[in-house]
Short mmCIF file of C-alpha atoms in Angstrom, two decimals:
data_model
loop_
_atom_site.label_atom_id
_atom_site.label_comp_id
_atom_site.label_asym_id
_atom_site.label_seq_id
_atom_site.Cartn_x
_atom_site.Cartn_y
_atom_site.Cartn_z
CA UNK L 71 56.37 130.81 -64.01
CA UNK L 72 54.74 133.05 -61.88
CA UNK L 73 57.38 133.60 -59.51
CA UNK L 74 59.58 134.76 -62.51
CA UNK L 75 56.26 137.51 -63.58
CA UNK L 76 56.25 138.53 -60.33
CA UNK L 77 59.86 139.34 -60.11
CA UNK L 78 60.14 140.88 -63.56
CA UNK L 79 57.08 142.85 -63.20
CA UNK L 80 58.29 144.47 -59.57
CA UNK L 81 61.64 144.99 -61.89
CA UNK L 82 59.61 147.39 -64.38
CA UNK L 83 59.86 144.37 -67.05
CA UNK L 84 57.69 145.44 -69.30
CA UNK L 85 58.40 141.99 -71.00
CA UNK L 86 57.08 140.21 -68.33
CA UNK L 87 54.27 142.36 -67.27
CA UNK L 88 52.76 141.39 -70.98
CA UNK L 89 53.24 137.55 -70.21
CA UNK L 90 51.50 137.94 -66.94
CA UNK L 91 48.59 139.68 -68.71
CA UNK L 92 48.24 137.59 -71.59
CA UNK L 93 48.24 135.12 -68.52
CA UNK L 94 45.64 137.03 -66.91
CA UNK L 95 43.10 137.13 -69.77
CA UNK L 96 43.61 133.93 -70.81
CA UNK L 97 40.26 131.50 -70.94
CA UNK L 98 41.95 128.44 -69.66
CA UNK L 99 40.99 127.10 -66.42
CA UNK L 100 44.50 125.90 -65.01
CA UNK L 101 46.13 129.60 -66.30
CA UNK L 102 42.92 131.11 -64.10
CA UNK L 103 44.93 129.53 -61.07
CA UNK L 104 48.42 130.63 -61.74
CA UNK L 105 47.24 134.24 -62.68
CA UNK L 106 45.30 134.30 -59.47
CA UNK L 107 48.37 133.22 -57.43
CA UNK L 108 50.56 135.70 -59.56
CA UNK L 109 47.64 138.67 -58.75
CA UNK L 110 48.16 137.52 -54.96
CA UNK L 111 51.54 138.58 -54.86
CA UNK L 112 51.09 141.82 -56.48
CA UNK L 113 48.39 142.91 -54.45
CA UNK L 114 50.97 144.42 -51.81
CA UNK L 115 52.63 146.50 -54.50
CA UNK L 116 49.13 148.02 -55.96
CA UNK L 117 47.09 150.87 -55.11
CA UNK L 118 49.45 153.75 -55.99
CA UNK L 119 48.30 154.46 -59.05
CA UNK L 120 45.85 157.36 -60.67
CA UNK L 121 43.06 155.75 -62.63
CA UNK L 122 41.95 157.34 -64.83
CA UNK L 123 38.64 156.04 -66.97
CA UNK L 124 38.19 157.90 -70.76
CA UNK L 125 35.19 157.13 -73.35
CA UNK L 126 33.68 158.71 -75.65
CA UNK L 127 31.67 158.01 -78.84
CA UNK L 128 33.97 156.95 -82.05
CA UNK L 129 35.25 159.87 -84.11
CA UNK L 130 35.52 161.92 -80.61
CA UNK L 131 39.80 161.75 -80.90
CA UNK L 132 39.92 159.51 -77.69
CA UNK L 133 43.38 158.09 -79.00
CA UNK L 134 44.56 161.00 -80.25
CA UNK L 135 44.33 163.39 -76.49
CA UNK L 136 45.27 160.25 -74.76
CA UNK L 137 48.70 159.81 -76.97
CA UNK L 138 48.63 163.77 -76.29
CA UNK L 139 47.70 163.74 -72.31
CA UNK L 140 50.06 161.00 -71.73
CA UNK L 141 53.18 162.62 -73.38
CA UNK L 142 52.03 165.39 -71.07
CA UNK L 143 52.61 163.33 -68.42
CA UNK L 144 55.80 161.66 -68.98
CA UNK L 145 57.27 165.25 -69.44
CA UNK L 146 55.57 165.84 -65.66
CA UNK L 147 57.99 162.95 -64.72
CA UNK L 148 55.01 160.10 -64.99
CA UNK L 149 54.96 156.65 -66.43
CA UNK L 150 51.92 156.21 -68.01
CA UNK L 151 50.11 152.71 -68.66
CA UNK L 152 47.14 153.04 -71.72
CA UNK L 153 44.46 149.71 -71.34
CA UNK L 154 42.64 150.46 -74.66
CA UNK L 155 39.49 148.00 -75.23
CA UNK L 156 38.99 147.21 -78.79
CA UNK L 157 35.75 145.95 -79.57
CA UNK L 158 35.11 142.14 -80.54
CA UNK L 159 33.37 141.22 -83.57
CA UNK L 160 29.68 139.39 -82.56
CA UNK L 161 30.44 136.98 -85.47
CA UNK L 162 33.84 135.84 -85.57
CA UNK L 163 35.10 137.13 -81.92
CA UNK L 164 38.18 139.00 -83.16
CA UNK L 165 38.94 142.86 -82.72
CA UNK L 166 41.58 145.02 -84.58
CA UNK L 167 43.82 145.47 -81.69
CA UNK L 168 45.16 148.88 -83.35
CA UNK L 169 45.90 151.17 -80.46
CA UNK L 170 49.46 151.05 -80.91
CA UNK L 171 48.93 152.40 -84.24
CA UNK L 172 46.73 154.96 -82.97
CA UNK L 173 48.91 156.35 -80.66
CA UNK L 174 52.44 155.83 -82.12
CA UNK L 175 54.77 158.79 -80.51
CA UNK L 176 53.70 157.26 -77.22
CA UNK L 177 54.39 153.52 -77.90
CA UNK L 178 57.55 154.56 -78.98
CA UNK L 179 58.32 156.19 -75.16
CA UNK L 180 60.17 154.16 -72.77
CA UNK L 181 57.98 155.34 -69.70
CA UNK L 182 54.99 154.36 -71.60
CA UNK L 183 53.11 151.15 -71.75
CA UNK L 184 50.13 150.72 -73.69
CA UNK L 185 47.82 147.41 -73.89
CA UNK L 186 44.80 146.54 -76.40
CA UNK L 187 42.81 144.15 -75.16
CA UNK L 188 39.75 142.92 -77.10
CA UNK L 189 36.43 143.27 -75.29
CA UNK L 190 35.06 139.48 -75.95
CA UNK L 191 31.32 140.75 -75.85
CA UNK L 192 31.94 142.33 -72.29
CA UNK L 193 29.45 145.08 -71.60
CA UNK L 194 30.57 148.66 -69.98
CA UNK L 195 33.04 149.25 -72.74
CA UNK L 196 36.00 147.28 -70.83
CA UNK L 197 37.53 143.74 -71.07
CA UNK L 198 36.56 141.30 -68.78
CA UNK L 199 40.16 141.68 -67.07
CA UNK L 200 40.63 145.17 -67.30
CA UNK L 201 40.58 145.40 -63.35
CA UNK L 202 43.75 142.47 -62.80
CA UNK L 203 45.43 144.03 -65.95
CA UNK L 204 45.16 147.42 -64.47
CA UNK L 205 46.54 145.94 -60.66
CA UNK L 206 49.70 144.21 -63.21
CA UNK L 207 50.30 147.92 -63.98
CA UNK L 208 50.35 149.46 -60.51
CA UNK L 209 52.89 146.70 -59.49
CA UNK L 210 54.61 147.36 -62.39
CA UNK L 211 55.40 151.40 -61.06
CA UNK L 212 53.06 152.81 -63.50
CA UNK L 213 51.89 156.21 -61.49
CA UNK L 214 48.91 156.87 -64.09
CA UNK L 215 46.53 154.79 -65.38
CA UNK L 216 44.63 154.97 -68.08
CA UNK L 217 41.46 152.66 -69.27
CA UNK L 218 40.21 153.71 -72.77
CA UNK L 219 36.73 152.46 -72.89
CA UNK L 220 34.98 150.92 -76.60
CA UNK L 221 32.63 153.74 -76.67
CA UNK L 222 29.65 155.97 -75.41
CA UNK L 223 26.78 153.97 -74.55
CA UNK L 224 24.65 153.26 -71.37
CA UNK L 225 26.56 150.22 -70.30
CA UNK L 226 29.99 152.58 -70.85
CA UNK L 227 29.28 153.45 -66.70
CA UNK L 228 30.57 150.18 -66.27
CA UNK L 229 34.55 151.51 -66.30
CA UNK L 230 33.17 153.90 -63.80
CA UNK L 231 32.81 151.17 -61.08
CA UNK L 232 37.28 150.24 -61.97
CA UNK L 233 38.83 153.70 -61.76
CA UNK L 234 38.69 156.91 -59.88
CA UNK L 235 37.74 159.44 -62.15
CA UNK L 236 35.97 159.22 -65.06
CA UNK L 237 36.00 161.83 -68.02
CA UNK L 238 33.84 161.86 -70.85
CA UNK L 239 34.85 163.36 -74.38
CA UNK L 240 32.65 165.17 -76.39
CA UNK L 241 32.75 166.53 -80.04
CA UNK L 242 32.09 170.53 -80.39
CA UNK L 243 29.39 170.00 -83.06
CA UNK L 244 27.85 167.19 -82.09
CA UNK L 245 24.50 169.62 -82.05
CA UNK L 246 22.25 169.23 -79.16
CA UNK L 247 23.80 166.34 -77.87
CA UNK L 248 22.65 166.72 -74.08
CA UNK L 249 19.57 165.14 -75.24
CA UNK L 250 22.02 162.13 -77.39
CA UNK L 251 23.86 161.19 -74.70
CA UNK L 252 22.76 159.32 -72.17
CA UNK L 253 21.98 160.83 -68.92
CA UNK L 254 23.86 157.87 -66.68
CA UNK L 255 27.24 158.65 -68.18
CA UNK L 256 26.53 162.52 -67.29
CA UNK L 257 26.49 161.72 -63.74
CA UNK L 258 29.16 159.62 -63.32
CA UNK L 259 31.37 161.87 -65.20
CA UNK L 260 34.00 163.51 -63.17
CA UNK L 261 35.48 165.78 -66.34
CA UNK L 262 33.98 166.42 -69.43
CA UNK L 263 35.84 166.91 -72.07
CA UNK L 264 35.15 169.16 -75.12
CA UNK L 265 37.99 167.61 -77.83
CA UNK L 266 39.16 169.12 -81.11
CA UNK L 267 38.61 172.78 -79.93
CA UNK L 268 40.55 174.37 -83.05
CA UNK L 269 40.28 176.40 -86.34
CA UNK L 270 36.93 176.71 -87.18
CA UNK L 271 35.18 174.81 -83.81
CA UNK L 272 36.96 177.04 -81.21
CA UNK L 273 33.90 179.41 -81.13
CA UNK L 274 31.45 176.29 -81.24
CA UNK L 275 34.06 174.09 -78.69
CA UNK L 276 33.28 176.95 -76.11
CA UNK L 277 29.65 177.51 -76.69
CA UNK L 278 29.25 173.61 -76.21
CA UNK L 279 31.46 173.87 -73.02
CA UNK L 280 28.91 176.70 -71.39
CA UNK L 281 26.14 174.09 -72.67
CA UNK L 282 27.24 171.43 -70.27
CA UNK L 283 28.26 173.52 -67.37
CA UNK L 284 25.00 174.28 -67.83
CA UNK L 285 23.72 171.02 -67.82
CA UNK L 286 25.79 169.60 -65.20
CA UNK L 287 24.61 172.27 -62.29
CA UNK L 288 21.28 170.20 -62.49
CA UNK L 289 22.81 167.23 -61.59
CA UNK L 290 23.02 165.50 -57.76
CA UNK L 291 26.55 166.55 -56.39
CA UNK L 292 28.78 163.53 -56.10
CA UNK L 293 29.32 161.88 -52.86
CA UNK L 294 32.78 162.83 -52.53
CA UNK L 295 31.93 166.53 -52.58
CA UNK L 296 33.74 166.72 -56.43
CA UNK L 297 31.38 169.41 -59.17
CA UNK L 298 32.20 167.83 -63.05
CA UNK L 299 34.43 170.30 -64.45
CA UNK L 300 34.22 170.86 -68.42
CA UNK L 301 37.24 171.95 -70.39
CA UNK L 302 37.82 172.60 -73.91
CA UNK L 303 41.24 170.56 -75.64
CA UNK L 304 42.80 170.42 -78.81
CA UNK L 305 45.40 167.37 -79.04
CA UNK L 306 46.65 168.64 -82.80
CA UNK L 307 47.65 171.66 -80.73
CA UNK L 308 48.46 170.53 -77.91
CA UNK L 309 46.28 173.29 -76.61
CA UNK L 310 44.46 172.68 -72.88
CA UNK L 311 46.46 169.38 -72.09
CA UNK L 312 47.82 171.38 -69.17
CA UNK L 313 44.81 172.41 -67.99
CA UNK L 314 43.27 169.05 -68.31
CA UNK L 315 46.19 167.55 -66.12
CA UNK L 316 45.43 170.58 -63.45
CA UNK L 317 42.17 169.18 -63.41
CA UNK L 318 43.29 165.63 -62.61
CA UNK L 319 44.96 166.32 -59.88
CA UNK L 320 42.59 169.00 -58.27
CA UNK L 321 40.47 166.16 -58.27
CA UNK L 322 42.62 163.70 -56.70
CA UNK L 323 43.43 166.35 -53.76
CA UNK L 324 39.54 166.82 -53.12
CA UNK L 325 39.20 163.07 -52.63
CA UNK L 326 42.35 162.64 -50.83
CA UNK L 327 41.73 165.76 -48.28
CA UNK L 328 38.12 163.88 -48.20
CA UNK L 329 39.63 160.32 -47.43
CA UNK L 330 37.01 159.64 -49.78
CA UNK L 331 39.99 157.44 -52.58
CA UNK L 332 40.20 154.45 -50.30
CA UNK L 333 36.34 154.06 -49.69
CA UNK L 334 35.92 154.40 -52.58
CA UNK L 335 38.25 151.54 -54.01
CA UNK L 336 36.75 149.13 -51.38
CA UNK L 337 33.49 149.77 -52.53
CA UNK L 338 34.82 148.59 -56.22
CA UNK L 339 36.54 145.98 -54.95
CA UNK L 340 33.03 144.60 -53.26
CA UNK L 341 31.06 145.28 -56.96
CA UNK L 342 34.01 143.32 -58.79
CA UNK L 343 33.05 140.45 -56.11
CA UNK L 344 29.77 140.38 -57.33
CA UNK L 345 30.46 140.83 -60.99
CA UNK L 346 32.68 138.24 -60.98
CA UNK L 347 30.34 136.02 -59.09
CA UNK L 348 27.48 136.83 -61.57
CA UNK L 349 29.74 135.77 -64.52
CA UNK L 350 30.57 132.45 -62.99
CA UNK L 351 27.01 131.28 -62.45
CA UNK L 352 25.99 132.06 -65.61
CA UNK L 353 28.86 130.45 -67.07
CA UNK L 354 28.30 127.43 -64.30
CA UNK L 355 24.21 127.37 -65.80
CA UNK L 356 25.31 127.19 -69.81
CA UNK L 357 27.67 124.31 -68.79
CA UNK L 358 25.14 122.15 -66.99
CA UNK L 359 24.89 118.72 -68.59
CA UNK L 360 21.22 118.98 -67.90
CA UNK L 361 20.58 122.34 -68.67
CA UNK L 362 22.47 121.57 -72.11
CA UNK L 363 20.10 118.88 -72.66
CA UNK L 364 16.70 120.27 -71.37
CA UNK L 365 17.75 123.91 -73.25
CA UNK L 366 16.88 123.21 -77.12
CA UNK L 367 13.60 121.79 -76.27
CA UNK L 368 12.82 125.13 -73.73
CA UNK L 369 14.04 126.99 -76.93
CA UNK L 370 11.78 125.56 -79.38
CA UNK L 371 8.85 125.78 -77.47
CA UNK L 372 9.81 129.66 -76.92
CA UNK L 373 10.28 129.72 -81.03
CA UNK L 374 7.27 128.09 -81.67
CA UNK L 375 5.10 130.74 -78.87
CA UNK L 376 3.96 127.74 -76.98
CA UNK L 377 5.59 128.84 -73.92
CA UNK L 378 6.82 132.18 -72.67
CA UNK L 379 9.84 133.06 -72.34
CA UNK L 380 9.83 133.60 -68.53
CA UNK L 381 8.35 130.24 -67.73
CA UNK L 382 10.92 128.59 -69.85
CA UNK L 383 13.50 130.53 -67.96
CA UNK L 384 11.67 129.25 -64.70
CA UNK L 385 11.97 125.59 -65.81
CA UNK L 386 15.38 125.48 -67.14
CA UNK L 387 16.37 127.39 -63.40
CA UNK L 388 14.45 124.40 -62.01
CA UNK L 389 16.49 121.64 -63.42
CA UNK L 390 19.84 123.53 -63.07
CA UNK L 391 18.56 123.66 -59.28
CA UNK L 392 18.09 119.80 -59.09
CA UNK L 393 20.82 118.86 -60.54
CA UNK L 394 22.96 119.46 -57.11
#
């Protein structure tokens, strides 16, 4: 099975590079080996990408200057690969999976590939396999790369730590919403992204664009020598895609000329590690026999205030301990 992904994928199926990442995001524990086996093969035909990270708060047009921006790009000669993260309901687990109705004159392109994934209660805005989906892609000849977060929030710095730059969209009359948003997605930003900048909000699109360049000056410059850039679009008229594209790769050639890219993509190779090894012990602690039996008891006792919750956490760590 994985010999015939692998093949098909190198091929520019985009047939089989759907298998591989339903294979890839799938919860079962013998698929988990075959996807890593198929992810080991690719790994020689990744890293050629531009990845490109895009949130924003709902209602900001995310889908609607991505379909834009990426039929940009496909003019510019680009294949273009959309990972859009739906969120998951906290109740029944499910998510509406509508991207492809979102951005319909960009399904419909041959050069285009776009993915919804649901986020299963991941924090930072992202599915828990964004980062294999998005190396299925690369192998797959996609130049661009593009991960379309859940939403603005404070864990939405989590796509950050996957791609290399990171843009934020913001609404023109949002009001003062330097003080709204949250001050960890302003640094991490790499573009910022003023969005429906037409008929009536052109004047206040521009005076919220001199707002944040304002704003952004007071920040820490970024490692890599990069200063945020803030631009002004309008996807219903196609107005500032261009410029938004310049932008891109200006800030690809400052991190190249830096040799700051590959750095870079070790050092978020090194964080997945970790993530990924965080994930798996709490998932190893909630399927403890003992910890399954000792945990209502903790709970009650937590319910009832005759124990604190930090003491119960102590105990149930102790008898997850012994029980190796």
């Amino acid at each position: 099975m994985t010999e015939d992904y692998s093949e098909g994928i190198i091929k520019g199926s985009r047939r089989a590079l759907a298998k591989a990442m339903s294979l890839v995001e799938s919860s079962r524990e013998s698929d988990f080996y075959q996807s890593q086996q198929l992810l080991l093969k690719m790994l020689p035909h990744t890293g050629n990408s531009l990845r490109i990270g895009i949130t924003g708060s709902p209602g900001v047009g995310k889908s609607t200057l991505i379909e834009e921006f990426g039929l940009h790009l496909i003019e510019q000669g680009k294949r273009v690969a959309v990972l859009a993260v739906d969120p998951s309901s906290r109740r029944s687990g499910g998510s509406i999976l509508g991207d492809k109705v979102r951005m319909p004159r960009l399904a419909r392109e041959q050069n285009a590939f776009i993915r919804p994934s649901p986020s299963g209660g991941a924090l930072g805005g992202v599915a828990r396999k964004t980062r294999e989906c998005m190396l299925l892609c690369e192998a797959a000849g996609f130049d661009v790369i593009i991960v379309e977060t859940v939403g603005v929030g404070q864990s939405e710095t989590e796509v950050s730590s996957m791609v290399d730059l990171f843009m934020v969209l913001l609404l023109p009359n949002a009001g003062d919403e330097i003080q709204g948003i949250k001050r960890g997605i302003m640094e991490v930003a790499d573009l910022v992204v003023i969005t429906k900048s037409d008929g009536e909000y052109v004047l206040k699109a521009e005076e919220a664009r001199s707002r944040f360049k304002s704003a952004l000056r007071l920040m820490l410059a970024k490692p890599n020598g990069w200063r945020p850039k803030v631009l002004t679009t309008s996807a219903v008229e196609a107005k500032g895609i261009n410029d938004l594209w310049t932008a891109c790769r200006e800030f690809y050639e400052n991190v190249e000329r830096r040799s700051f890219l590959k750095d870079m993509r070790r050092g978020q190779s090194k964080e997945w590690l970790h993530q990924i090894l965080n994930h798996e012990l709490l998932r190893t602690f909630y399927h403890n026999e003992n910890v399954l039996k000792k945990l209502p008891e903790f709970e009650k006792l937590v319910f009832e205030q005759e124990m604190l919750p930090a003491s119960a956490a102590a105990e149930l760590l102790k008898v997850f301990k012994t029980s190796f």
